[in-house]
PDB file of C-alpha atoms in Angstrom:
ATOM      1  CA  UNK A   1     120.140 121.505 134.387  1.00  0.00           C
ATOM      2  CA  UNK A   2     122.301 118.571 134.085  1.00  0.00           C
ATOM      3  CA  UNK A   3     119.327 116.460 135.814  1.00  0.00           C
ATOM      4  CA  UNK A   4     116.458 117.969 133.525  1.00  0.00           C
ATOM      5  CA  UNK A   5     115.098 115.225 130.882  1.00  0.00           C
ATOM      6  CA  UNK A   6     113.159 117.484 129.250  1.00  0.00           C
ATOM      7  CA  UNK A   7     110.066 120.349 129.759  1.00  0.00           C
ATOM      8  CA  UNK A   8     106.538 119.042 129.297  1.00  0.00           C
ATOM      9  CA  UNK A   9     103.242 118.586 130.729  1.00  0.00           C
ATOM     10  CA  UNK A  10     102.011 115.796 133.169  1.00  0.00           C
ATOM     11  CA  UNK A  11      98.192 115.236 133.212  1.00  0.00           C
ATOM     12  CA  UNK A  12      96.549 113.598 136.377  1.00  0.00           C
ATOM     13  CA  UNK A  13      93.453 111.676 135.753  1.00  0.00           C
ATOM     14  CA  UNK A  14      91.822 110.704 139.227  1.00  0.00           C
ATOM     15  CA  UNK A  15      89.942 107.408 139.392  1.00  0.00           C
ATOM     16  CA  UNK A  16      87.219 106.281 139.117  1.00  0.00           C
ATOM     17  CA  UNK A  17      86.658 109.248 136.256  1.00  0.00           C
ATOM     18  CA  UNK A  18      89.410 108.067 134.315  1.00  0.00           C
ATOM     19  CA  UNK A  19      89.459 105.901 131.328  1.00  0.00           C
ATOM     20  CA  UNK A  20      90.610 102.654 133.402  1.00  0.00           C
ATOM     21  CA  UNK A  21      88.384 103.755 136.279  1.00  0.00           C
ATOM     22  CA  UNK A  22      92.011 104.106 138.120  1.00  0.00           C
ATOM     23  CA  UNK A  23      94.292 106.874 139.035  1.00  0.00           C
ATOM     24  CA  UNK A  24      96.469 107.661 135.838  1.00  0.00           C
ATOM     25  CA  UNK A  25      99.178 110.276 135.101  1.00  0.00           C
ATOM     26  CA  UNK A  26     100.184 110.991 131.542  1.00  0.00           C
ATOM     27  CA  UNK A  27     103.323 112.807 130.293  1.00  0.00           C
ATOM     28  CA  UNK A  28     103.412 114.816 127.542  1.00  0.00           C
ATOM     29  CA  UNK A  29     107.085 115.407 126.392  1.00  0.00           C
ATOM     30  CA  UNK A  30     108.847 116.149 123.279  1.00  0.00           C
ATOM     31  CA  UNK A  31     108.809 112.714 121.152  1.00  0.00           C
ATOM     32  CA  UNK A  32     112.510 112.796 120.364  1.00  0.00           C
ATOM     33  CA  UNK A  33     114.214 109.032 120.704  1.00  0.00           C
ATOM     34  CA  UNK A  34     116.858 110.398 123.289  1.00  0.00           C
ATOM     35  CA  UNK A  35     114.129 112.310 125.374  1.00  0.00           C
ATOM     36  CA  UNK A  36     111.650 109.463 125.508  1.00  0.00           C
ATOM     37  CA  UNK A  37     114.601 107.231 126.533  1.00  0.00           C
ATOM     38  CA  UNK A  38     115.716 108.962 129.017  1.00  0.00           C
ATOM     39  CA  UNK A  39     112.096 109.221 130.643  1.00  0.00           C
ATOM     40  CA  UNK A  40     111.449 105.750 130.679  1.00  0.00           C
ATOM     41  CA  UNK A  41     114.696 104.945 132.064  1.00  0.00           C
ATOM     42  CA  UNK A  42     113.942 107.451 134.877  1.00  0.00           C
ATOM     43  CA  UNK A  43     110.597 106.015 135.331  1.00  0.00           C
ATOM     44  CA  UNK A  44     111.891 102.455 135.595  1.00  0.00           C
ATOM     45  CA  UNK A  45     113.655 103.401 138.609  1.00  0.00           C
ATOM     46  CA  UNK A  46     110.435 104.368 140.566  1.00  0.00           C
ATOM     47  CA  UNK A  47     109.169 101.147 142.479  1.00  0.00           C
ATOM     48  CA  UNK A  48     106.007  99.885 141.143  1.00  0.00           C
ATOM     49  CA  UNK A  49     106.130 101.660 137.961  1.00  0.00           C
ATOM     50  CA  UNK A  50     106.280  99.650 134.632  1.00  0.00           C
ATOM     51  CA  UNK A  51     105.350  99.717 130.875  1.00  0.00           C
ATOM     52  CA  UNK A  52     101.863  99.016 130.294  1.00  0.00           C
ATOM     53  CA  UNK A  53     101.029  95.861 128.154  1.00  0.00           C
ATOM     54  CA  UNK A  54      99.370  96.284 124.798  1.00  0.00           C
ATOM     55  CA  UNK A  55      95.735  96.379 125.357  1.00  0.00           C
ATOM     56  CA  UNK A  56      96.017  96.986 129.462  1.00  0.00           C
ATOM     57  CA  UNK A  57      94.325 100.188 129.562  1.00  0.00           C
ATOM     58  CA  UNK A  58      91.325  98.657 127.856  1.00  0.00           C
ATOM     59  CA  UNK A  59      91.254  95.763 129.842  1.00  0.00           C
ATOM     60  CA  UNK A  60      91.442  97.583 133.465  1.00  0.00           C
ATOM     61  CA  UNK A  61      88.701  99.752 131.984  1.00  0.00           C
ATOM     62  CA  UNK A  62      86.273  96.597 131.108  1.00  0.00           C
ATOM     63  CA  UNK A  63      87.722  94.914 134.640  1.00  0.00           C
ATOM     64  CA  UNK A  64      86.613  98.070 136.366  1.00  0.00           C
ATOM     65  CA  UNK A  65      83.144  98.229 134.656  1.00  0.00           C
ATOM     66  CA  UNK A  66      84.122 101.134 132.666  1.00  0.00           C
ATOM     67  CA  UNK A  67      83.185  99.430 129.150  1.00  0.00           C
ATOM     68  CA  UNK A  68      81.389  96.559 127.953  1.00  0.00           C
ATOM     69  CA  UNK A  69      82.988  94.295 125.308  1.00  0.00           C
ATOM     70  CA  UNK A  70      81.118  95.885 122.312  1.00  0.00           C
ATOM     71  CA  UNK A  71      82.370  99.227 123.396  1.00  0.00           C
ATOM     72  CA  UNK A  72      85.746  97.989 123.594  1.00  0.00           C
ATOM     73  CA  UNK A  73      85.637  96.456 120.195  1.00  0.00           C
ATOM     74  CA  UNK A  74      84.518  99.927 119.208  1.00  0.00           C
ATOM     75  CA  UNK A  75      87.735 101.476 120.439  1.00  0.00           C
ATOM     76  CA  UNK A  76      89.789  98.535 118.866  1.00  0.00           C
ATOM     77  CA  UNK A  77      88.138  99.423 115.714  1.00  0.00           C
ATOM     78  CA  UNK A  78      88.965 103.243 115.982  1.00  0.00           C
ATOM     79  CA  UNK A  79      92.511 102.489 116.812  1.00  0.00           C
ATOM     80  CA  UNK A  80      92.762 100.238 113.599  1.00  0.00           C
ATOM     81  CA  UNK A  81      90.665 102.350 111.557  1.00  0.00           C
ATOM     82  CA  UNK A  82      92.023 103.398 108.101  1.00  0.00           C
ATOM     83  CA  UNK A  83      89.155 105.147 106.400  1.00  0.00           C
ATOM     84  CA  UNK A  84      86.747 107.849 107.333  1.00  0.00           C
ATOM     85  CA  UNK A  85      83.834 105.066 107.309  1.00  0.00           C
ATOM     86  CA  UNK A  86      85.712 102.977 109.246  1.00  0.00           C
ATOM     87  CA  UNK A  87      85.981 105.736 112.008  1.00  0.00           C
ATOM     88  CA  UNK A  88      82.921 106.876 111.759  1.00  0.00           C
ATOM     89  CA  UNK A  89      81.315 103.192 112.518  1.00  0.00           C
ATOM     90  CA  UNK A  90      84.041 102.547 115.261  1.00  0.00           C
ATOM     91  CA  UNK A  91      83.290 105.915 116.823  1.00  0.00           C
ATOM     92  CA  UNK A  92      79.458 105.013 116.898  1.00  0.00           C
ATOM     93  CA  UNK A  93      80.253 101.479 118.455  1.00  0.00           C
ATOM     94  CA  UNK A  94      82.944 102.873 120.984  1.00  0.00           C
ATOM     95  CA  UNK A  95      80.415 105.638 122.187  1.00  0.00           C
ATOM     96  CA  UNK A  96      77.701 102.716 123.247  1.00  0.00           C
ATOM     97  CA  UNK A  97      75.449 102.555 120.017  1.00  0.00           C
ATOM     98  CA  UNK A  98      75.686  98.402 119.981  1.00  0.00           C
ATOM     99  CA  UNK A  99      75.480  98.458 124.021  1.00  0.00           C
ATOM    100  CA  UNK A 100      72.459 100.738 124.004  1.00  0.00           C
ATOM    101  CA  UNK A 101      70.669  98.452 121.641  1.00  0.00           C
ATOM    102  CA  UNK A 102      71.499  95.095 123.062  1.00  0.00           C
ATOM    103  CA  UNK A 103      70.512  96.327 126.371  1.00  0.00           C
ATOM    104  CA  UNK A 104      67.171  97.514 125.008  1.00  0.00           C
ATOM    105  CA  UNK A 105      66.923  94.228 123.804  1.00  0.00           C
ATOM    106  CA  UNK A 106      67.681  92.426 127.246  1.00  0.00           C
ATOM    107  CA  UNK A 107      65.345  94.753 129.090  1.00  0.00           C
ATOM    108  CA  UNK A 108      62.464  93.972 126.838  1.00  0.00           C
ATOM    109  CA  UNK A 109      63.004  90.220 127.362  1.00  0.00           C
ATOM    110  CA  UNK A 110      62.885  90.683 131.179  1.00  0.00           C
ATOM    111  CA  UNK A 111      59.643  93.048 130.926  1.00  0.00           C
ATOM    112  CA  UNK A 112      58.228  90.143 128.461  1.00  0.00           C
ATOM    113  CA  UNK A 113      59.473  87.229 130.864  1.00  0.00           C
ATOM    114  CA  UNK A 114      57.874  88.941 134.083  1.00  0.00           C
ATOM    115  CA  UNK A 115      54.445  89.438 132.086  1.00  0.00           C
ATOM    116  CA  UNK A 116      54.302  85.952 130.921  1.00  0.00           C
ATOM    117  CA  UNK A 117      55.455  84.701 134.393  1.00  0.00           C
ATOM    118  CA  UNK A 118      52.552  86.871 135.876  1.00  0.00           C
ATOM    119  CA  UNK A 119      50.070  85.553 133.381  1.00  0.00           C
ATOM    120  CA  UNK A 120      50.836  81.955 134.337  1.00  0.00           C
ATOM    121  CA  UNK A 121      50.729  82.540 137.916  1.00  0.00           C
ATOM    122  CA  UNK A 122      47.618  84.810 138.292  1.00  0.00           C
ATOM    123  CA  UNK A 123      45.502  84.036 135.205  1.00  0.00           C
ATOM    124  CA  UNK A 124      43.214  81.775 136.741  1.00  0.00           C
ATOM    125  CA  UNK A 125      42.725  84.163 139.752  1.00  0.00           C
ATOM    126  CA  UNK A 126      41.532  86.583 136.870  1.00  0.00           C
ATOM    127  CA  UNK A 127      43.769  89.460 138.411  1.00  0.00           C
ATOM    128  CA  UNK A 128      45.519  89.875 134.978  1.00  0.00           C
ATOM    129  CA  UNK A 129      44.150  92.061 131.950  1.00  0.00           C
ATOM    130  CA  UNK A 130      42.668  90.568 129.191  1.00  0.00           C
ATOM    131  CA  UNK A 131      44.765  90.243 126.131  1.00  0.00           C
ATOM    132  CA  UNK A 132      48.322  90.169 128.053  1.00  0.00           C
ATOM    133  CA  UNK A 133      49.206  86.706 126.762  1.00  0.00           C
ATOM    134  CA  UNK A 134      48.494  88.059 123.028  1.00  0.00           C
ATOM    135  CA  UNK A 135      50.211  91.144 123.710  1.00  0.00           C
ATOM    136  CA  UNK A 136      53.240  89.728 124.955  1.00  0.00           C
ATOM    137  CA  UNK A 137      53.322  87.284 122.093  1.00  0.00           C
ATOM    138  CA  UNK A 138      53.455  90.404 119.674  1.00  0.00           C
ATOM    139  CA  UNK A 139      56.159  92.281 121.673  1.00  0.00           C
ATOM    140  CA  UNK A 140      58.105  89.138 121.514  1.00  0.00           C
ATOM    141  CA  UNK A 141      57.575  88.558 117.844  1.00  0.00           C
ATOM    142  CA  UNK A 142      58.734  92.169 117.394  1.00  0.00           C
ATOM    143  CA  UNK A 143      61.724  91.675 119.493  1.00  0.00           C
ATOM    144  CA  UNK A 144      62.661  88.388 117.590  1.00  0.00           C
ATOM    145  CA  UNK A 145      62.282  90.336 114.122  1.00  0.00           C
ATOM    146  CA  UNK A 146      64.656  93.054 115.288  1.00  0.00           C
ATOM    147  CA  UNK A 147      67.499  90.763 116.521  1.00  0.00           C
ATOM    148  CA  UNK A 148      66.796  88.654 113.162  1.00  0.00           C
ATOM    149  CA  UNK A 149      67.307  91.821 110.952  1.00  0.00           C
ATOM    150  CA  UNK A 150      70.487  92.864 112.934  1.00  0.00           C
ATOM    151  CA  UNK A 151      71.643  89.482 112.519  1.00  0.00           C
ATOM    152  CA  UNK A 152      70.772  89.252 108.811  1.00  0.00           C
ATOM    153  CA  UNK A 153      72.538  92.569 107.724  1.00  0.00           C
ATOM    154  CA  UNK A 154      74.740  90.682 105.394  1.00  0.00           C
ATOM    155  CA  UNK A 155      77.927  91.347 107.555  1.00  0.00           C
ATOM    156  CA  UNK A 156      78.010  94.998 106.657  1.00  0.00           C
ATOM    157  CA  UNK A 157      80.081  96.269 109.417  1.00  0.00           C
ATOM    158  CA  UNK A 158      82.356  93.320 109.081  1.00  0.00           C
ATOM    159  CA  UNK A 159      82.793  94.052 105.397  1.00  0.00           C
ATOM    160  CA  UNK A 160      83.044  97.940 106.234  1.00  0.00           C
ATOM    161  CA  UNK A 161      85.950  97.053 108.981  1.00  0.00           C
ATOM    162  CA  UNK A 162      88.199  94.232 107.399  1.00  0.00           C
ATOM    163  CA  UNK A 163      87.278  95.481 103.527  1.00  0.00           C
ATOM    164  CA  UNK A 164      87.016  93.309 100.621  1.00  0.00           C
ATOM    165  CA  UNK A 165      89.721  91.461  98.311  1.00  0.00           C
ATOM    166  CA  UNK A 166      89.183  92.462  94.767  1.00  0.00           C
ATOM    167  CA  UNK A 167      91.127  91.196  91.809  1.00  0.00           C
ATOM    168  CA  UNK A 168      90.540  93.257  88.400  1.00  0.00           C
ATOM    169  CA  UNK A 169      92.108  90.967  85.906  1.00  0.00           C
ATOM    170  CA  UNK A 170      92.023  91.538  81.960  1.00  0.00           C
ATOM    171  CA  UNK A 171      94.170  92.137  78.992  1.00  0.00           C
ATOM    172  CA  UNK A 172      96.560  94.851  78.899  1.00  0.00           C
ATOM    173  CA  UNK A 173      95.377  98.354  77.898  1.00  0.00           C
ATOM    174  CA  UNK A 174      91.590  97.046  78.527  1.00  0.00           C
ATOM    175  CA  UNK A 175      90.992  99.530  81.531  1.00  0.00           C
ATOM    176  CA  UNK A 176      91.968  97.835  84.848  1.00  0.00           C
ATOM    177  CA  UNK A 177      93.509 100.947  86.292  1.00  0.00           C
ATOM    178  CA  UNK A 178      90.687 103.092  84.861  1.00  0.00           C
ATOM    179  CA  UNK A 179      88.372 101.221  86.616  1.00  0.00           C
ATOM    180  CA  UNK A 180      90.215 100.982  89.790  1.00  0.00           C
ATOM    181  CA  UNK A 181      90.759 104.933  89.847  1.00  0.00           C
ATOM    182  CA  UNK A 182      86.901 105.231  89.490  1.00  0.00           C
ATOM    183  CA  UNK A 183      86.067 102.642  92.454  1.00  0.00           C
TER     184      UNK A 183
END
């Protein structure tokens, strides 16, 4: 019993199904300072074992194509969320909502480009249906409108993520605290 550091649970996450895409082992131990310190000291004697740097798991997940940048931003926002609204927004982003929207736009752009290139290359041979050019222009306008609307959201996500700076000023006993409490 003299060599026992603690009693806990170890969880093995084999790659590529793990968060990072690599083999991972988690130690779940009692959180007292002495317990954690003794386990970290013991692990530091194992060749090739070291403490992860801040953000390293996310970087490795990105490097191993487990996450894209929008998902990583969502994970960061989730870690830093202080309100329920921030948490909900971050979860949606961390689960790929922005990625799916952007990927849909990318796929649509590639399709429109292929159609317009086919129109340019083959329209004189009359192997292209009538109205292709007009339809591509309409679809491109819809796509541009969707992108423009997304970019013109008045920074709602940023405001929700960072909050707003607000000063309530006025003479003593004019209701400033009451107003703040109502907000």
